[in-house]
Amino acid sequence: RTTSYTREGVMEFIPKIEDSDPDLDAHDEQFDFVISCYSYGSREWRPIDIFNMYSKSFPPNSTRMKIFENCRKRAMVANRLPEEAKQVLEETRKELRNYIFETELTKENRLERAFDRVAQGHKSHAEFRAEFQSVLLDLDKADMLKDYREDRLKREYLRKLNHDLRTTVMSRDWPLDGPKDFQRGPKTWTEVA
């Protein structure tokens, strides 16, 4: 038995992006992933449905929503919808990037600040570890993780732990690799974790 997903059911999973978030690339990647997941193994979505669902990404009265509506109106006046919905969506995505964007330098700066802000504080270790790894994935995706050597990440991870946990971790050797093998201390941030 196959499951049929309605557009209304998918809407709750459509990623949303605020005008204050300049990372439209990450948003579009998430949007395409959601559409792919809901199309997988069933009838593929029509381009006009994907185009219309894309509008659900933007808050009402936001700048991006106004830009989207302008692109839709322009395409409707030119009689391009629904036949050319796929091309209109591509053009709309390009148009959106002309209004709210960030330069590569700004993006690098934003990601480095996000890395600097990560700290355990009052969070559980699991919550902190997930947040730390999420920031590393963002750095890796931007091809910036190569700037962080393995030993530096280990030290940064220790530095970002709360005082009590950091003291506990640093008070012992925590040998790895078991009693029969050569024992060594942790060398990576994941081993410290």
mmCIF file of C-alpha atoms in Angstrom:
data_model
loop_
_atom_site.group_PDB
_atom_site.id
_atom_site.type_symbol
_atom_site.label_atom_id
_atom_site.label_comp_id
_atom_site.label_asym_id
_atom_site.label_seq_id
_atom_site.Cartn_x
_atom_site.Cartn_y
_atom_site.Cartn_z
ATOM 1 C CA ARG A 1 0.000 0.000 0.000
ATOM 2 C CA THR A 2 1.382 3.394 -0.922
ATOM 3 C CA THR A 3 0.843 6.518 1.094
ATOM 4 C CA SER A 4 -0.378 9.616 -0.653
ATOM 5 C CA TYR A 5 0.724 12.913 0.844
ATOM 6 C CA THR A 6 -1.454 15.940 0.350
ATOM 7 C CA ARG A 7 -0.034 19.376 -0.196
ATOM 8 C CA GLU A 8 -1.524 20.406 3.132
ATOM 9 C CA GLY A 9 0.356 17.588 4.885
ATOM 10 C CA VAL A 10 3.648 18.664 3.352
ATOM 11 C CA MET A 11 3.200 22.334 4.265
ATOM 12 C CA GLU A 12 4.150 21.763 7.885
ATOM 13 C CA PHE A 13 7.549 20.460 6.738
ATOM 14 C CA ILE A 14 8.313 23.228 4.262
ATOM 15 C CA PRO A 15 11.288 25.177 5.654
ATOM 16 C CA LYS A 16 10.639 28.815 6.466
ATOM 17 C CA ILE A 17 13.127 31.643 6.043
ATOM 18 C CA GLU A 18 12.979 35.105 7.559
ATOM 19 C CA ASP A 19 14.253 38.185 5.754
ATOM 20 C CA SER A 20 16.928 38.486 8.449
ATOM 21 C CA ASP A 21 18.464 35.159 7.310
ATOM 22 C CA PRO A 22 20.688 35.742 4.264
ATOM 23 C CA ASP A 23 21.389 32.014 3.654
ATOM 24 C CA LEU A 24 18.889 31.292 0.878
ATOM 25 C CA ASP A 25 21.138 28.526 -0.484
ATOM 26 C CA ALA A 26 20.670 26.439 2.664
ATOM 27 C CA HIS A 27 16.932 27.137 2.617
ATOM 28 C CA ASP A 28 16.573 26.074 -1.027
ATOM 29 C CA GLU A 29 18.556 22.918 -0.347
ATOM 30 C CA GLN A 30 16.187 22.023 2.506
ATOM 31 C CA PHE A 31 13.137 22.894 0.391
ATOM 32 C CA ASP A 32 14.296 20.683 -2.499
ATOM 33 C CA PHE A 33 15.012 17.862 -0.042
ATOM 34 C CA VAL A 34 11.483 18.025 1.404
ATOM 35 C CA ILE A 35 9.940 17.984 -2.077
ATOM 36 C CA SER A 36 12.172 15.051 -3.086
ATOM 37 C CA CYS A 37 11.202 13.108 0.018
ATOM 38 C CA TYR A 38 7.497 13.574 -0.578
ATOM 39 C CA SER A 39 7.870 12.703 -4.265
ATOM 40 C CA TYR A 40 9.957 9.596 -3.617
ATOM 41 C CA GLY A 41 8.238 6.358 -4.563
ATOM 42 C CA SER A 42 5.048 8.072 -5.608
ATOM 43 C CA ARG A 43 3.828 10.315 -8.365
ATOM 44 C CA GLU A 44 6.226 13.181 -9.000
ATOM 45 C CA TRP A 45 4.989 16.660 -8.204
ATOM 46 C CA ARG A 46 4.072 18.957 -11.058
ATOM 47 C CA PRO A 47 6.374 21.986 -11.446
ATOM 48 C CA ILE A 48 3.457 24.370 -10.788
ATOM 49 C CA ASP A 49 2.761 22.641 -7.451
ATOM 50 C CA ILE A 50 6.425 23.001 -6.457
ATOM 51 C CA PHE A 51 6.378 26.660 -7.533
ATOM 52 C CA ASN A 52 3.275 27.369 -5.449
ATOM 53 C CA MET A 53 4.636 25.409 -2.459
ATOM 54 C CA TYR A 54 7.822 27.507 -2.590
ATOM 55 C CA SER A 55 5.741 30.570 -1.699
ATOM 56 C CA LYS A 56 4.969 28.925 1.665
ATOM 57 C CA SER A 57 8.621 29.425 2.624
ATOM 58 C CA PHE A 58 8.193 33.138 3.230
ATOM 59 C CA PRO A 59 6.310 34.903 6.014
ATOM 60 C CA PRO A 60 3.358 37.028 4.876
ATOM 61 C CA ASN A 61 4.287 40.648 4.074
ATOM 62 C CA SER A 62 7.998 39.833 4.123
ATOM 63 C CA THR A 63 10.320 41.295 1.501
ATOM 64 C CA ARG A 64 10.956 37.867 0.005
ATOM 65 C CA MET A 65 7.214 37.186 -0.216
ATOM 66 C CA LYS A 66 6.725 40.478 -2.084
ATOM 67 C CA ILE A 67 9.528 39.577 -4.496
ATOM 68 C CA PHE A 68 7.995 36.135 -5.048
ATOM 69 C CA GLU A 69 4.579 37.682 -5.736
ATOM 70 C CA ASN A 70 6.121 40.130 -8.216
ATOM 71 C CA CYS A 71 7.773 37.241 -10.052
ATOM 72 C CA ARG A 72 4.505 35.310 -10.066
ATOM 73 C CA LYS A 73 2.560 38.313 -11.425
ATOM 74 C CA ARG A 74 5.174 38.931 -14.112
ATOM 75 C CA ALA A 75 4.974 35.277 -15.200
ATOM 76 C CA MET A 76 1.168 35.326 -15.191
ATOM 77 C CA VAL A 77 1.036 38.483 -17.327
ATOM 78 C CA ALA A 78 3.412 36.800 -19.797
ATOM 79 C CA ASN A 79 1.217 33.639 -19.791
ATOM 80 C CA ARG A 80 4.146 31.523 -18.593
ATOM 81 C CA LEU A 81 2.288 29.782 -15.784
ATOM 82 C CA PRO A 82 1.582 26.920 -15.351
ATOM 83 C CA GLU A 83 3.440 25.687 -18.475
ATOM 84 C CA GLU A 84 6.849 27.189 -17.616
ATOM 85 C CA ALA A 85 6.630 26.865 -13.832
ATOM 86 C CA LYS A 86 10.009 25.137 -13.515
ATOM 87 C CA GLN A 87 11.835 27.913 -15.387
ATOM 88 C CA VAL A 88 9.895 30.613 -13.534
ATOM 89 C CA LEU A 89 10.930 29.055 -10.199
ATOM 90 C CA GLU A 90 14.598 29.099 -11.244
ATOM 91 C CA GLU A 91 14.295 32.739 -12.294
ATOM 92 C CA THR A 92 12.501 33.589 -9.040
ATOM 93 C CA ARG A 93 15.278 32.012 -6.998
ATOM 94 C CA LYS A 94 17.854 34.110 -8.863
ATOM 95 C CA GLU A 95 15.761 37.243 -8.396
ATOM 96 C CA LEU A 96 15.472 36.645 -4.654
ATOM 97 C CA ARG A 97 19.256 36.559 -4.390
ATOM 98 C CA ASN A 98 19.501 40.052 -5.890
ATOM 99 C CA TYR A 99 17.752 41.615 -2.881
ATOM 100 C CA ILE A 100 18.866 39.788 0.275
ATOM 101 C CA PHE A 101 22.283 38.194 0.040
ATOM 102 C CA GLU A 102 25.612 37.839 1.757
ATOM 103 C CA THR A 103 29.090 37.933 0.311
ATOM 104 C CA GLU A 104 31.488 35.037 0.820
ATOM 105 C CA LEU A 105 33.425 37.106 3.346
ATOM 106 C CA THR A 106 30.241 37.908 5.273
ATOM 107 C CA LYS A 107 29.252 34.233 5.240
ATOM 108 C CA GLU A 108 32.667 33.167 6.534
ATOM 109 C CA ASN A 109 32.466 35.792 9.271
ATOM 110 C CA ARG A 110 28.935 34.663 10.245
ATOM 111 C CA LEU A 111 30.005 31.012 10.461
ATOM 112 C CA GLU A 112 33.106 31.815 12.513
ATOM 113 C CA ARG A 113 31.011 33.902 14.922
ATOM 114 C CA ALA A 114 28.547 31.006 15.216
ATOM 115 C CA PHE A 115 31.460 28.699 16.076
ATOM 116 C CA ASP A 116 32.770 31.176 18.649
ATOM 117 C CA ARG A 117 29.315 31.483 20.287
ATOM 118 C CA VAL A 118 28.844 27.738 20.825
ATOM 119 C CA ALA A 119 29.266 26.915 24.511
ATOM 120 C CA GLN A 120 27.762 24.345 26.830
ATOM 121 C CA GLY A 121 26.702 26.693 29.595
ATOM 122 C CA HIS A 122 23.630 25.154 31.273
ATOM 123 C CA LYS A 123 22.848 22.764 28.397
ATOM 124 C CA SER A 124 23.170 19.027 28.738
ATOM 125 C CA HIS A 125 26.287 17.532 27.190
ATOM 126 C CA ALA A 126 24.183 15.847 24.490
ATOM 127 C CA GLU A 127 22.559 19.157 23.517
ATOM 128 C CA PHE A 128 25.912 20.943 23.443
ATOM 129 C CA ARG A 129 27.570 18.166 21.409
ATOM 130 C CA ALA A 130 24.766 18.242 18.825
ATOM 131 C CA GLU A 131 25.079 22.040 18.524
ATOM 132 C CA PHE A 132 28.880 21.833 18.212
ATOM 133 C CA GLN A 133 28.605 19.224 15.471
ATOM 134 C CA SER A 134 25.943 21.255 13.648
ATOM 135 C CA VAL A 135 28.264 24.267 13.487
ATOM 136 C CA LEU A 136 31.103 22.049 12.239
ATOM 137 C CA LEU A 137 28.848 20.714 9.478
ATOM 138 C CA ASP A 138 28.060 24.286 8.429
ATOM 139 C CA LEU A 139 31.789 25.102 8.381
ATOM 140 C CA ASP A 140 32.494 21.953 6.358
ATOM 141 C CA LYS A 141 29.753 22.765 3.865
ATOM 142 C CA ALA A 142 31.308 26.221 3.371
ATOM 143 C CA ASP A 143 34.722 24.533 2.912
ATOM 144 C CA MET A 144 36.045 26.249 6.042
ATOM 145 C CA LEU A 145 36.604 23.233 8.285
ATOM 146 C CA LYS A 146 40.047 22.733 6.771
ATOM 147 C CA ASP A 147 41.081 25.873 8.673
ATOM 148 C CA TYR A 148 40.489 24.021 11.971
ATOM 149 C CA ARG A 149 43.116 21.373 12.625
ATOM 150 C CA GLU A 150 42.124 18.263 14.573
ATOM 151 C CA ASP A 151 44.084 19.242 17.683
ATOM 152 C CA ARG A 152 42.590 22.753 17.631
ATOM 153 C CA LEU A 153 39.039 21.336 17.477
ATOM 154 C CA LYS A 154 39.835 19.106 20.450
ATOM 155 C CA ARG A 155 41.037 22.094 22.472
ATOM 156 C CA GLU A 156 38.068 24.222 21.362
ATOM 157 C CA TYR A 157 35.648 21.472 22.388
ATOM 158 C CA LEU A 158 37.229 21.279 25.833
ATOM 159 C CA ARG A 159 37.238 25.081 26.160
ATOM 160 C CA LYS A 160 33.527 25.277 25.330
ATOM 161 C CA LEU A 161 32.466 22.701 27.942
ATOM 162 C CA ASN A 162 31.091 24.103 31.180
ATOM 163 C CA HIS A 163 33.621 24.431 34.007
ATOM 164 C CA ASP A 164 32.551 21.328 35.975
ATOM 165 C CA LEU A 165 32.568 18.969 32.993
ATOM 166 C CA ARG A 166 35.817 20.419 31.609
ATOM 167 C CA THR A 167 37.490 19.918 35.013
ATOM 168 C CA THR A 168 36.234 16.323 35.192
ATOM 169 C CA VAL A 169 37.419 15.500 31.666
ATOM 170 C CA MET A 170 40.837 17.074 32.168
ATOM 171 C CA SER A 171 41.447 15.486 35.594
ATOM 172 C CA ARG A 172 42.084 11.995 34.144
ATOM 173 C CA ASP A 173 43.891 10.449 31.168
ATOM 174 C CA TRP A 174 40.826 8.570 29.809
ATOM 175 C CA PRO A 175 42.853 5.885 27.977
ATOM 176 C CA LEU A 176 41.312 4.593 24.752
ATOM 177 C CA ASP A 177 41.603 1.393 22.683
ATOM 178 C CA GLY A 178 41.083 -1.107 25.527
ATOM 179 C CA PRO A 179 43.345 -3.010 27.932
ATOM 180 C CA LYS A 180 45.023 -5.353 25.367
ATOM 181 C CA ASP A 181 45.928 -2.707 22.832
ATOM 182 C CA PHE A 182 48.194 0.261 23.216
ATOM 183 C CA GLN A 183 46.346 2.830 25.271
ATOM 184 C CA ARG A 184 46.330 6.484 24.307
ATOM 185 C CA GLY A 185 44.566 9.661 25.274
ATOM 186 C CA PRO A 186 41.832 11.258 23.156
ATOM 187 C CA LYS A 187 43.151 12.974 20.020
ATOM 188 C CA THR A 188 39.951 14.339 18.437
ATOM 189 C CA TRP A 189 36.977 16.316 19.688
ATOM 190 C CA THR A 190 34.734 13.270 19.159
ATOM 191 C CA GLU A 191 36.991 11.181 21.373
ATOM 192 C CA VAL A 192 36.888 13.888 24.030
ATOM 193 C CA ALA A 193 33.085 13.938 23.728
#
